GROMACS .gro file of N, CA and C in nm:
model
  504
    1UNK      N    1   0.085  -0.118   0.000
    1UNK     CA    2   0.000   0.000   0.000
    1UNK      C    3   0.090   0.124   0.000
    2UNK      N    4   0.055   0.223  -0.071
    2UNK     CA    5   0.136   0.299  -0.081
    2UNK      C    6   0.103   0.459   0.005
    3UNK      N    7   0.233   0.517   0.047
    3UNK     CA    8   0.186   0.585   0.211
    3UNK      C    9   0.075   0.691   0.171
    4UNK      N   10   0.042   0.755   0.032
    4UNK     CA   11  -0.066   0.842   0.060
    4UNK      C   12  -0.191   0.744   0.052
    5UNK      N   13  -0.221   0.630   0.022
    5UNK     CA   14  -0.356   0.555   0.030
    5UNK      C   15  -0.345   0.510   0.206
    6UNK      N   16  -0.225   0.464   0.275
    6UNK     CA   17  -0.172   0.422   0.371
    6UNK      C   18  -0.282   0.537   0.525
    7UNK      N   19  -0.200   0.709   0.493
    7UNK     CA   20  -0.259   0.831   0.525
    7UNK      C   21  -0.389   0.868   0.486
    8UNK      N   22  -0.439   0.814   0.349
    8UNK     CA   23  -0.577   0.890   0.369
    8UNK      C   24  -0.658   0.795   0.466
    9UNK      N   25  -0.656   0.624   0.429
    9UNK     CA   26  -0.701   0.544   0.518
    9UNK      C   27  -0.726   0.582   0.685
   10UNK      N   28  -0.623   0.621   0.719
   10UNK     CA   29  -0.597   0.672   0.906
   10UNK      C   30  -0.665   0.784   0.913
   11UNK      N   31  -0.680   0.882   0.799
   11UNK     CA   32  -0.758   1.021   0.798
   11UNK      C   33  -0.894   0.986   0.836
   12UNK      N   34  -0.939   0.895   0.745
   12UNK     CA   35  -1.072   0.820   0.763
   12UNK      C   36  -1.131   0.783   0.923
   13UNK      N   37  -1.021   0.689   0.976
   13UNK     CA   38  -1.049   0.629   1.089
   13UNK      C   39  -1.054   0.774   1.193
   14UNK      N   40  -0.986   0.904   1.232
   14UNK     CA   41  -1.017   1.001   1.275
   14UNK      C   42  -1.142   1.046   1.226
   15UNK      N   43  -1.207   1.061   1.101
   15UNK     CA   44  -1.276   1.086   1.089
   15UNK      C   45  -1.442   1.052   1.157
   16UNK      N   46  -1.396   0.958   1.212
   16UNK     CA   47  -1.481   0.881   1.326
   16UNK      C   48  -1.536   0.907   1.397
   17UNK      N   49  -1.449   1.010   1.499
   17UNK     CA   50  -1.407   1.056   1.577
   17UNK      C   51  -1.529   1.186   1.628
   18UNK      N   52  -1.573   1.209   1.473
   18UNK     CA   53  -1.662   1.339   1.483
   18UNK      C   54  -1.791   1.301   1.509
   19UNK      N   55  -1.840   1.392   1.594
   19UNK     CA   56  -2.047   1.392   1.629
   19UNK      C   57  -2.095   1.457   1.512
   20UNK      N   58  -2.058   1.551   1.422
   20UNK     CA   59  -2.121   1.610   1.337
   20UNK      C   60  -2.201   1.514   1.240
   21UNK      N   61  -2.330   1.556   1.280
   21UNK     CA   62  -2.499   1.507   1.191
   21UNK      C   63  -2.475   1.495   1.058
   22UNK      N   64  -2.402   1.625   0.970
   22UNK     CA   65  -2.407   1.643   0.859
   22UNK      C   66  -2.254   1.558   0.742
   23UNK      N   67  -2.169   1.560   0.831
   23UNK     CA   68  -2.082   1.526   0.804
   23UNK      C   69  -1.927   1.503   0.894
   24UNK      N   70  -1.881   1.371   0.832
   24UNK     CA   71  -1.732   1.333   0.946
   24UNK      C   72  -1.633   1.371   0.895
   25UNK      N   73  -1.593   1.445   0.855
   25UNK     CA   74  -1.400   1.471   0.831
   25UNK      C   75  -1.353   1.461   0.934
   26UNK      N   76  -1.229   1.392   0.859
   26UNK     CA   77  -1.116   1.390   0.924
   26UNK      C   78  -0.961   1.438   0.813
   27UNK      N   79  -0.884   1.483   0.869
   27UNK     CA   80  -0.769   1.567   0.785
   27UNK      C   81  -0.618   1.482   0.900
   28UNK      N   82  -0.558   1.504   0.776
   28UNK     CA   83  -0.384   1.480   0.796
   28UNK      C   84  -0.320   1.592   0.745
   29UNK      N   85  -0.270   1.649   0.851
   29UNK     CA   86  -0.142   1.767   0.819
   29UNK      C   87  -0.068   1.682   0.802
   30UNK      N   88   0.053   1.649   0.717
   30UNK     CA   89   0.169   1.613   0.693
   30UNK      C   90   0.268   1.730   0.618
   31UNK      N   91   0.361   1.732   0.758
   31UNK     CA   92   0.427   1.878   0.743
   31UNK      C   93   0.618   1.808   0.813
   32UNK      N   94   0.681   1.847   0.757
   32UNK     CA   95   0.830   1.810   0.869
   32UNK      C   96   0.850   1.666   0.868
   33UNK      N   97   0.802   1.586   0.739
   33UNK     CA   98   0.778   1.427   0.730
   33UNK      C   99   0.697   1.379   0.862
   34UNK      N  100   0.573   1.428   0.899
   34UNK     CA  101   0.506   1.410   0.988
   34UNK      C  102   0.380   1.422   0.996
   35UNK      N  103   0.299   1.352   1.064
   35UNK     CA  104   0.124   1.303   1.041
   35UNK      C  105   0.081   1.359   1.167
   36UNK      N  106  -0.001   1.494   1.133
   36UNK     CA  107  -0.083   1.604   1.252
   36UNK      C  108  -0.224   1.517   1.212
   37UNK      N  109  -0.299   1.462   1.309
   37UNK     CA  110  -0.457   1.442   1.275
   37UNK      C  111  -0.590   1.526   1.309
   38UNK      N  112  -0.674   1.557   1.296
   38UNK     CA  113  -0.784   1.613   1.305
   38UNK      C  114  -0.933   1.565   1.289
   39UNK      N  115  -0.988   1.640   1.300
   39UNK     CA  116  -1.140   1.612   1.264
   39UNK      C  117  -1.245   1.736   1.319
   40UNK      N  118  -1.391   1.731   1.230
   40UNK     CA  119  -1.463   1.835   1.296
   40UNK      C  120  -1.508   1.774   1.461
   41UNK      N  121  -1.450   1.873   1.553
   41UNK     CA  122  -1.568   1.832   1.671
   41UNK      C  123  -1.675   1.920   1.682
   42UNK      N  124  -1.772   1.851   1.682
   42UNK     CA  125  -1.895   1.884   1.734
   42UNK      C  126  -1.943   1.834   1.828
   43UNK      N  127  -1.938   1.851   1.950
   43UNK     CA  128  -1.921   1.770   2.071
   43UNK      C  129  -2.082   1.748   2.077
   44UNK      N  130  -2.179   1.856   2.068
   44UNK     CA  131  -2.312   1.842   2.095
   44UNK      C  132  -2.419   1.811   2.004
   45UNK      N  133  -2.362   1.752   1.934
   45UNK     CA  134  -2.420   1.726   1.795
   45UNK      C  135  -2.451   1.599   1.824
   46UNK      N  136  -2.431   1.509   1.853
   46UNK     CA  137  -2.457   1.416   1.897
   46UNK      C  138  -2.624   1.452   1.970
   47UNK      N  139  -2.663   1.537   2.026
   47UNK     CA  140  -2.772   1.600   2.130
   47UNK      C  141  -2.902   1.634   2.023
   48UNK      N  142  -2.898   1.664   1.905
   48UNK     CA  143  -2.983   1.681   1.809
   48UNK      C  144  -3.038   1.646   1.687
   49UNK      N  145  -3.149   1.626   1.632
   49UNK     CA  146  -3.194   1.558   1.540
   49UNK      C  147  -3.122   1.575   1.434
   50UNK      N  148  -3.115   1.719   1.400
   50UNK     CA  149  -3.094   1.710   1.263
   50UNK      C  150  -2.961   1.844   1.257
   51UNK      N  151  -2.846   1.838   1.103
   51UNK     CA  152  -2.801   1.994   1.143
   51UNK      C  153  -2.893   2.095   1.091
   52UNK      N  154  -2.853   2.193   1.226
   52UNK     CA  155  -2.862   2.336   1.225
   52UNK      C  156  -2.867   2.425   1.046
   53UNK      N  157  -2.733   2.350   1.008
   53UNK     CA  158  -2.726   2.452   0.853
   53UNK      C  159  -2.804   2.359   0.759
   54UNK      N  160  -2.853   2.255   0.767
   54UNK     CA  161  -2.932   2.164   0.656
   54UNK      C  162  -3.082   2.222   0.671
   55UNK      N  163  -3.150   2.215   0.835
   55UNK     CA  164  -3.261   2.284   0.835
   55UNK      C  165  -3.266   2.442   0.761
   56UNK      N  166  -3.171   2.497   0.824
   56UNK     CA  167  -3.251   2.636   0.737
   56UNK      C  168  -3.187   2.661   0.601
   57UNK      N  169  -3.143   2.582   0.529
   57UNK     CA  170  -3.112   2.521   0.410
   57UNK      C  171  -2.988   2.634   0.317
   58UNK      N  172  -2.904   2.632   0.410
   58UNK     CA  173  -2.765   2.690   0.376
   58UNK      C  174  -2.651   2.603   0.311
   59UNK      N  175  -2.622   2.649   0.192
   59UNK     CA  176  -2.540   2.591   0.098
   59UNK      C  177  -2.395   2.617   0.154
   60UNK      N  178  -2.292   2.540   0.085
   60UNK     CA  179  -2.164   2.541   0.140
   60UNK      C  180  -2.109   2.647   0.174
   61UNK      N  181  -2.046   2.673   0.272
   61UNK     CA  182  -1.963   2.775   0.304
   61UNK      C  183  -2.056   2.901   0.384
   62UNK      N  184  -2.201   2.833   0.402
   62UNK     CA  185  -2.269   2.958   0.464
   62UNK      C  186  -2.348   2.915   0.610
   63UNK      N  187  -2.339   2.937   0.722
   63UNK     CA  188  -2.368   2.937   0.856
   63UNK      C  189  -2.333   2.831   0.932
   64UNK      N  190  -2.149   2.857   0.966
   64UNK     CA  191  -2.069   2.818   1.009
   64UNK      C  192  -2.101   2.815   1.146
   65UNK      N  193  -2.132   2.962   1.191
   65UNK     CA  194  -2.150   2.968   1.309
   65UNK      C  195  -2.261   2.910   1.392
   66UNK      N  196  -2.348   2.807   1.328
   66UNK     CA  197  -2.443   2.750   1.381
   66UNK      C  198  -2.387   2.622   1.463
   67UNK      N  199  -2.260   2.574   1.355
   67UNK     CA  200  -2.199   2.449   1.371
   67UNK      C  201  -2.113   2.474   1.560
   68UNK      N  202  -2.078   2.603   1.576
   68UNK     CA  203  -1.994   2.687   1.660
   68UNK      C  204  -2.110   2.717   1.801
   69UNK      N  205  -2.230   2.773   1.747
   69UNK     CA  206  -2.340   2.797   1.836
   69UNK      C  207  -2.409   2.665   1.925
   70UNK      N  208  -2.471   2.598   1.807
   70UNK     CA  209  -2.574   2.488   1.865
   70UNK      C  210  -2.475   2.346   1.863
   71UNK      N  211  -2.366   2.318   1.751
   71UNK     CA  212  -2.332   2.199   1.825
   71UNK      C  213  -2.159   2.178   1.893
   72UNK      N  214  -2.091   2.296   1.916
   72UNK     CA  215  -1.999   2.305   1.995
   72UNK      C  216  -1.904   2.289   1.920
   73UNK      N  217  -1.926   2.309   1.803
   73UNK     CA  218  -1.797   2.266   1.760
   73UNK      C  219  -1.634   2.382   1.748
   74UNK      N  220  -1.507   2.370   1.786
   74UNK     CA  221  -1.408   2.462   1.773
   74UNK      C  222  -1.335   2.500   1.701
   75UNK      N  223  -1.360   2.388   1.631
   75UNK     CA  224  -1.200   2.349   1.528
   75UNK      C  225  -1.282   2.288   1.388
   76UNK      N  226  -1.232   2.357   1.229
   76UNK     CA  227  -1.275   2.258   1.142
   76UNK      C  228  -1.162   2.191   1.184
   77UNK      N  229  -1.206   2.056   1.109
   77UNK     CA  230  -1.096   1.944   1.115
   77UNK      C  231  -0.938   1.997   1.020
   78UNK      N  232  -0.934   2.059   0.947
   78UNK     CA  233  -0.806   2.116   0.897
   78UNK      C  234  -0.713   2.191   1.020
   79UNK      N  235  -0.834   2.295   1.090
   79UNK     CA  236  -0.722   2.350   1.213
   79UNK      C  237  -0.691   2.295   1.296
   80UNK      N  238  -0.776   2.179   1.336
   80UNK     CA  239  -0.701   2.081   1.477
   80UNK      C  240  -0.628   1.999   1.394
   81UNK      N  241  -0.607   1.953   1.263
   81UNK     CA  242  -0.487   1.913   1.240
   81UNK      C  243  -0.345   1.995   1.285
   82UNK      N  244  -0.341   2.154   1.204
   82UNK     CA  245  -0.225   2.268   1.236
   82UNK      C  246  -0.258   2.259   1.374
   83UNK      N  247  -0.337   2.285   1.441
   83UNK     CA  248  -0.316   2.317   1.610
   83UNK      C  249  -0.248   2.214   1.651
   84UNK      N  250  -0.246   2.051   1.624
   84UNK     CA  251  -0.197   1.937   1.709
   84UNK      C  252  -0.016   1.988   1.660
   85UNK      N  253  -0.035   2.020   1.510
   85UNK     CA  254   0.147   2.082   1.464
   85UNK      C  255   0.183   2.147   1.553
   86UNK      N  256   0.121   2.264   1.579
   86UNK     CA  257   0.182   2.387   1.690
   86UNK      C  258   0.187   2.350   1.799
   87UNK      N  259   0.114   2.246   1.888
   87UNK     CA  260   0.113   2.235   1.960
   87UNK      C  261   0.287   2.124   2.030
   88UNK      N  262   0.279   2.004   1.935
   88UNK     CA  263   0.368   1.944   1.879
   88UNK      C  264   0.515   2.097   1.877
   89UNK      N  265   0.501   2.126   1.806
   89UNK     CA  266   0.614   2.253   1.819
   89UNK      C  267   0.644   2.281   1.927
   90UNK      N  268   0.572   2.342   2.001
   90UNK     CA  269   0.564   2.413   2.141
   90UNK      C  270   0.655   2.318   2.230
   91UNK      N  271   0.570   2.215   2.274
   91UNK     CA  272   0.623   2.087   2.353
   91UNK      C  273   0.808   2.031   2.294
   92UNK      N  274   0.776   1.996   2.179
   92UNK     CA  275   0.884   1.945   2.146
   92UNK      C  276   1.079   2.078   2.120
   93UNK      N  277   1.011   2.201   2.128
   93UNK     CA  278   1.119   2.293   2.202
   93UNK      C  279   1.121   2.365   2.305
   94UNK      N  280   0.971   2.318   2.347
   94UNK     CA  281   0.977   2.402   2.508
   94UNK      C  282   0.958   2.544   2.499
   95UNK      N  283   0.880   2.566   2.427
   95UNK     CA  284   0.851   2.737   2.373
   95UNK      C  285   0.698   2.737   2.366
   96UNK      N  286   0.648   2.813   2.378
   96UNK     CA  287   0.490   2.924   2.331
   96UNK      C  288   0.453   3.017   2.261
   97UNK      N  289   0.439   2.906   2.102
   97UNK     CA  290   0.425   3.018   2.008
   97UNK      C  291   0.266   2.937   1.933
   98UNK      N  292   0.202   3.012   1.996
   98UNK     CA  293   0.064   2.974   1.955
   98UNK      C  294   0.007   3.063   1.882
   99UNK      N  295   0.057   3.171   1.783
   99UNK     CA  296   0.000   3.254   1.753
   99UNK      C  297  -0.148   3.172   1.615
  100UNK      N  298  -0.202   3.264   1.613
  100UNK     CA  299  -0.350   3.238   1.559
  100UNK      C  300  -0.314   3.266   1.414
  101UNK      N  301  -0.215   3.313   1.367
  101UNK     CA  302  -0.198   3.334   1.228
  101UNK      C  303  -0.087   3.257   1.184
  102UNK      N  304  -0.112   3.181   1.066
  102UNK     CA  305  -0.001   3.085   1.028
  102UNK      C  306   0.124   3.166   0.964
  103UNK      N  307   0.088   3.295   0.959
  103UNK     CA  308   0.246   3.336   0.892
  103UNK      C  309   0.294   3.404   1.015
  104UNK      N  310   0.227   3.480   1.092
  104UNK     CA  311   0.343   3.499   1.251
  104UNK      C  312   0.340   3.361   1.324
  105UNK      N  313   0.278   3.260   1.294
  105UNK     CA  314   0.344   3.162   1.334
  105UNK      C  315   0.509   3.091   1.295
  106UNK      N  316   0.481   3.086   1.179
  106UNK     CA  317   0.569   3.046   1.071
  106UNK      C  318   0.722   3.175   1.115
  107UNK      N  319   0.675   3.289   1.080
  107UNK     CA  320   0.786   3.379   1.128
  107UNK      C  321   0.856   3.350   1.281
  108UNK      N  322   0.766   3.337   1.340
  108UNK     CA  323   0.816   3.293   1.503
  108UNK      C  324   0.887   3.188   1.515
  109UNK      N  325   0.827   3.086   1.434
  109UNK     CA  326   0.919   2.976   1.411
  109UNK      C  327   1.051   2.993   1.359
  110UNK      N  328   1.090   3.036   1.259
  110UNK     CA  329   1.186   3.106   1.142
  110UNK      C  330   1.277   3.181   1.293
  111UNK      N  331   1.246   3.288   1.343
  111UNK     CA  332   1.266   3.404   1.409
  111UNK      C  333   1.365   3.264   1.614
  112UNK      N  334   1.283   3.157   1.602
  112UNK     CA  335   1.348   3.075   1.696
  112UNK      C  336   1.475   2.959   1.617
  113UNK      N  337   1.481   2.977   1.539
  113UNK     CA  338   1.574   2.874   1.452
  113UNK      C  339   1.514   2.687   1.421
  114UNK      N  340   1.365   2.783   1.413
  114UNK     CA  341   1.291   2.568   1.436
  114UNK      C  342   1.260   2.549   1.244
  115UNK      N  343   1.341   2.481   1.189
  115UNK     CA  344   1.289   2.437   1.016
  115UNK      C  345   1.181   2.383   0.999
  116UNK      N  346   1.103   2.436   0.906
  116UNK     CA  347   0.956   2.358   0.850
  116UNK      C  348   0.986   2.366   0.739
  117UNK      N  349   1.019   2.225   0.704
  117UNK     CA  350   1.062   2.261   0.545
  117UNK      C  351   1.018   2.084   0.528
  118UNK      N  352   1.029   2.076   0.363
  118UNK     CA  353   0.976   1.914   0.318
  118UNK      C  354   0.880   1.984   0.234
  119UNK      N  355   0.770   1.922   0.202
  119UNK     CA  356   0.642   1.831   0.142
  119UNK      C  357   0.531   1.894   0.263
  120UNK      N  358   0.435   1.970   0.252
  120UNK     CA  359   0.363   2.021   0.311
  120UNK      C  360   0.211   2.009   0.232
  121UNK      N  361   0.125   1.853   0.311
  121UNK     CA  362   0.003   1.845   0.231
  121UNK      C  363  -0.109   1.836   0.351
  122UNK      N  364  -0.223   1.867   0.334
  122UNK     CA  365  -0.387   1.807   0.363
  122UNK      C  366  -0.404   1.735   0.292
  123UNK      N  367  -0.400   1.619   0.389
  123UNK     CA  368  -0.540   1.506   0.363
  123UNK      C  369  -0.670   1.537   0.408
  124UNK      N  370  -0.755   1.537   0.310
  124UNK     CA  371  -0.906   1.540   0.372
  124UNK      C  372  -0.990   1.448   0.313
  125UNK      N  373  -1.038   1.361   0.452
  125UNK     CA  374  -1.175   1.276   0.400
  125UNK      C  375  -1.295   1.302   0.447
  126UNK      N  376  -1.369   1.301   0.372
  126UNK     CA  377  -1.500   1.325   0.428
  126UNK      C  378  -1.594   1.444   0.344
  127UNK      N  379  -1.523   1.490   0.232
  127UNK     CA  380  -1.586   1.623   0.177
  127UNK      C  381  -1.466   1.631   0.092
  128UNK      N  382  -1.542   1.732  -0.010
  128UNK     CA  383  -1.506   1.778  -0.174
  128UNK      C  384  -1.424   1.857  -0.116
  129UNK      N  385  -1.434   1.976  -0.063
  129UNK     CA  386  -1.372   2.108  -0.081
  129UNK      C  387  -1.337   2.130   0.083
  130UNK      N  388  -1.224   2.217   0.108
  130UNK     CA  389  -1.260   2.269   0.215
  130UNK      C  390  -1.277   2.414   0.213
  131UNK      N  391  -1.335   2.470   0.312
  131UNK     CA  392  -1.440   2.613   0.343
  131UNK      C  393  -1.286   2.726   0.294
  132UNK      N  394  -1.339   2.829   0.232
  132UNK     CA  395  -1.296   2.931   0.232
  132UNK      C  396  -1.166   2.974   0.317
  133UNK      N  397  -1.190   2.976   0.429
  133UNK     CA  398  -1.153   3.052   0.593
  133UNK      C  399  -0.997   2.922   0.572
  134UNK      N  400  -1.053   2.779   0.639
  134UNK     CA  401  -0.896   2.705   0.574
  134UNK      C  402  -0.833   2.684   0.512
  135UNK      N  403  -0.900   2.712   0.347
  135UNK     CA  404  -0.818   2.708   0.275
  135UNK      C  405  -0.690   2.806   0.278
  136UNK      N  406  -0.756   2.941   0.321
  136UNK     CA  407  -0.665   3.048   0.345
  136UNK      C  408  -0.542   3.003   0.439
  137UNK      N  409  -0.594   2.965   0.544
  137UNK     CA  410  -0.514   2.948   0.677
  137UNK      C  411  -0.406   2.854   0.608
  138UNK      N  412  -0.447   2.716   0.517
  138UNK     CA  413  -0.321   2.623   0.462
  138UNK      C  414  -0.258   2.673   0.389
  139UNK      N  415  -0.308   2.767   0.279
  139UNK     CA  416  -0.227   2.856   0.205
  139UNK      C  417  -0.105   2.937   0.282
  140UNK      N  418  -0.148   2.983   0.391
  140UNK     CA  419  -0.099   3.070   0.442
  140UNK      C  420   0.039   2.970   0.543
  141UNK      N  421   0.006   2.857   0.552
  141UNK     CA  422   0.071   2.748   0.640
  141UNK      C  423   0.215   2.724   0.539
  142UNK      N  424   0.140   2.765   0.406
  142UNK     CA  425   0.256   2.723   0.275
  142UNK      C  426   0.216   2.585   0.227
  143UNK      N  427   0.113   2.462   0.290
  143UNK     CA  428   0.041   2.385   0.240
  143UNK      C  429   0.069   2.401   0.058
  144UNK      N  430   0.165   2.333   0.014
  144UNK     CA  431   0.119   2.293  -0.150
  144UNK      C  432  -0.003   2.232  -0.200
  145UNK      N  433  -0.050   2.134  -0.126
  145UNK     CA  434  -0.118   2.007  -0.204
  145UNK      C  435  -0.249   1.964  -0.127
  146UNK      N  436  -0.363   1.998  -0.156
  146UNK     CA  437  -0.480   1.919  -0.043
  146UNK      C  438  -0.538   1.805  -0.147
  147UNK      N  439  -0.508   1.709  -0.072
  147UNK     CA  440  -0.591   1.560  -0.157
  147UNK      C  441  -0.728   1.527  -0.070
  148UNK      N  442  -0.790   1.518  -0.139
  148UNK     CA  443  -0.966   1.499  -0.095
  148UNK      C  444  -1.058   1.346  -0.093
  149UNK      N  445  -1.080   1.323  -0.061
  149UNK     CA  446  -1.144   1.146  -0.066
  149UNK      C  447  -1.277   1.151   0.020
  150UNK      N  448  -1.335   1.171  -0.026
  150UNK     CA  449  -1.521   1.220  -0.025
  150UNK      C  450  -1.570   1.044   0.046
  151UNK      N  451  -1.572   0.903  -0.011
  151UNK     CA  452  -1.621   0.872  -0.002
  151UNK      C  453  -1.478   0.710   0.056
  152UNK      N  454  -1.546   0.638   0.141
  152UNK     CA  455  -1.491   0.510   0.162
  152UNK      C  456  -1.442   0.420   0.047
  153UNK      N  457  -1.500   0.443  -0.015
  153UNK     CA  458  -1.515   0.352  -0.160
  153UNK      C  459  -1.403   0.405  -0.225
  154UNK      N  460  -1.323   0.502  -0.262
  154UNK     CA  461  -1.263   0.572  -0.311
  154UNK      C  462  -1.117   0.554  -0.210
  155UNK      N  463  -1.130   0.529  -0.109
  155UNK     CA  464  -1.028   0.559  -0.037
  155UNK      C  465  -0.869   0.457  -0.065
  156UNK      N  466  -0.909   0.342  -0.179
  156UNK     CA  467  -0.795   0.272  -0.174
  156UNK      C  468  -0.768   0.274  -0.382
  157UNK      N  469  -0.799   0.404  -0.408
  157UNK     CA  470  -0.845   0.432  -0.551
  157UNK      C  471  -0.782   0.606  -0.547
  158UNK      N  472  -0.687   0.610  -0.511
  158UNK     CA  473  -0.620   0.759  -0.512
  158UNK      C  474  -0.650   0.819  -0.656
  159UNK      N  475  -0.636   0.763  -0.726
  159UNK     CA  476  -0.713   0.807  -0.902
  159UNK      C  477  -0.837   0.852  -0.894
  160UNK      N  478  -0.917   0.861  -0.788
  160UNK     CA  479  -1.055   0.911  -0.772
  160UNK      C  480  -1.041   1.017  -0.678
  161UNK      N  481  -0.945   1.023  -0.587
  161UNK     CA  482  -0.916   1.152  -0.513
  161UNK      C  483  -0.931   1.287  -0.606
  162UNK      N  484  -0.960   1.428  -0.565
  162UNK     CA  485  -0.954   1.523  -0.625
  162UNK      C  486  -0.794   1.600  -0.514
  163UNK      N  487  -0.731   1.659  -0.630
  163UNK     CA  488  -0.616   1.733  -0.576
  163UNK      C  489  -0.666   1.858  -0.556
  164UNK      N  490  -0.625   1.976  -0.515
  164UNK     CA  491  -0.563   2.132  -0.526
  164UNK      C  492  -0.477   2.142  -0.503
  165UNK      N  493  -0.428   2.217  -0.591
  165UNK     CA  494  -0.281   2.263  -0.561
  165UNK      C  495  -0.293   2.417  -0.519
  166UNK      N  496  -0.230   2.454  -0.404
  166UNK     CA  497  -0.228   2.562  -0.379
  166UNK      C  498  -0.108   2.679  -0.391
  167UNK      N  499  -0.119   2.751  -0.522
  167UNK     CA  500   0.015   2.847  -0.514
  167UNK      C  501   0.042   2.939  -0.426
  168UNK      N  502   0.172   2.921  -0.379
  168UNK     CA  503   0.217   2.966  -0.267
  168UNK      C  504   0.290   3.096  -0.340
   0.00000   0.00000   0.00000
């Protein structure tokens, strides 16, 4: 098996992980030859029939904050991938650089002598696209490459994955 069918597979199994009604992603930062995992939490989602943005019938990318309001959720699954990185950072030099923006992150990093350098991709399963707001944030991470795998069936069929490439 080869390691990106290997990675989206494990993306999947996080993807598990999530209460969200509408949908489970799960994401792999692989940044520094290294596997950050994620997923949406929606902790209270689990608590309700149906989602919030399906009832009042909001198309992609529109009432996020419902997901944030009614089912708790903090993190899309792309940022608790980067947050488990930074966090990972922090710990592993004994420093506190949590900043909220990936390029004064990135500078802070640069600015302490810590290298992020390699092959910088998202894995995402569970959905076509990701939202606006992360795409920015991976762009901004320097993220080249987000590979996408929508469906189980697909997941050992990388030829059915959709790429972006993101110019940096």
């Amino acid at each position: 098996m080869n390691n990106s069918i290997h990675t989206m597979y494990n993306t999947s199994i996080f993807a598990k992980h999530s209460y969200c009604i509408k949908q489970q992603v799960g994401t792999c930062l692989f940044i520094n030859n290294m596997h950050f995992y994620g997923y949406n939490d929606a902790p209270f989602a689990k608590e309700i029939a149906q989602c919030p943005r399906v009832v009042n019938g909001y198309e992609f990318g529109v009432g996020y904050r419902l997901c944030k309001e009614v089912c708790g959720q903090k993190y899309h699954a792309e940022t608790m991938a980067i947050n488990h990185f930074k966090t990972y950072i922090n710990e592993m030099y004994s420093i506190d650089l949590l900043s909220e923006d990936p390029i004064l992150f990135l500078k802070e990093c640069k600015d302490k002598g810590i290298k992020i350098d390699g092959p910088k991709w998202m894995y995402i399963f569970g959905h076509d696209r990701p939202c606006e707001h992360c795409t920015k944030i991976m762009k901004d991470l320097g993220i080249s490459h987000i590979l996408l795998c929508k469906n189980k069936e697909d997941i050992f069929h990388d030829d059915r994955w959709k790429i972006i490439r993101l110019d940096n």
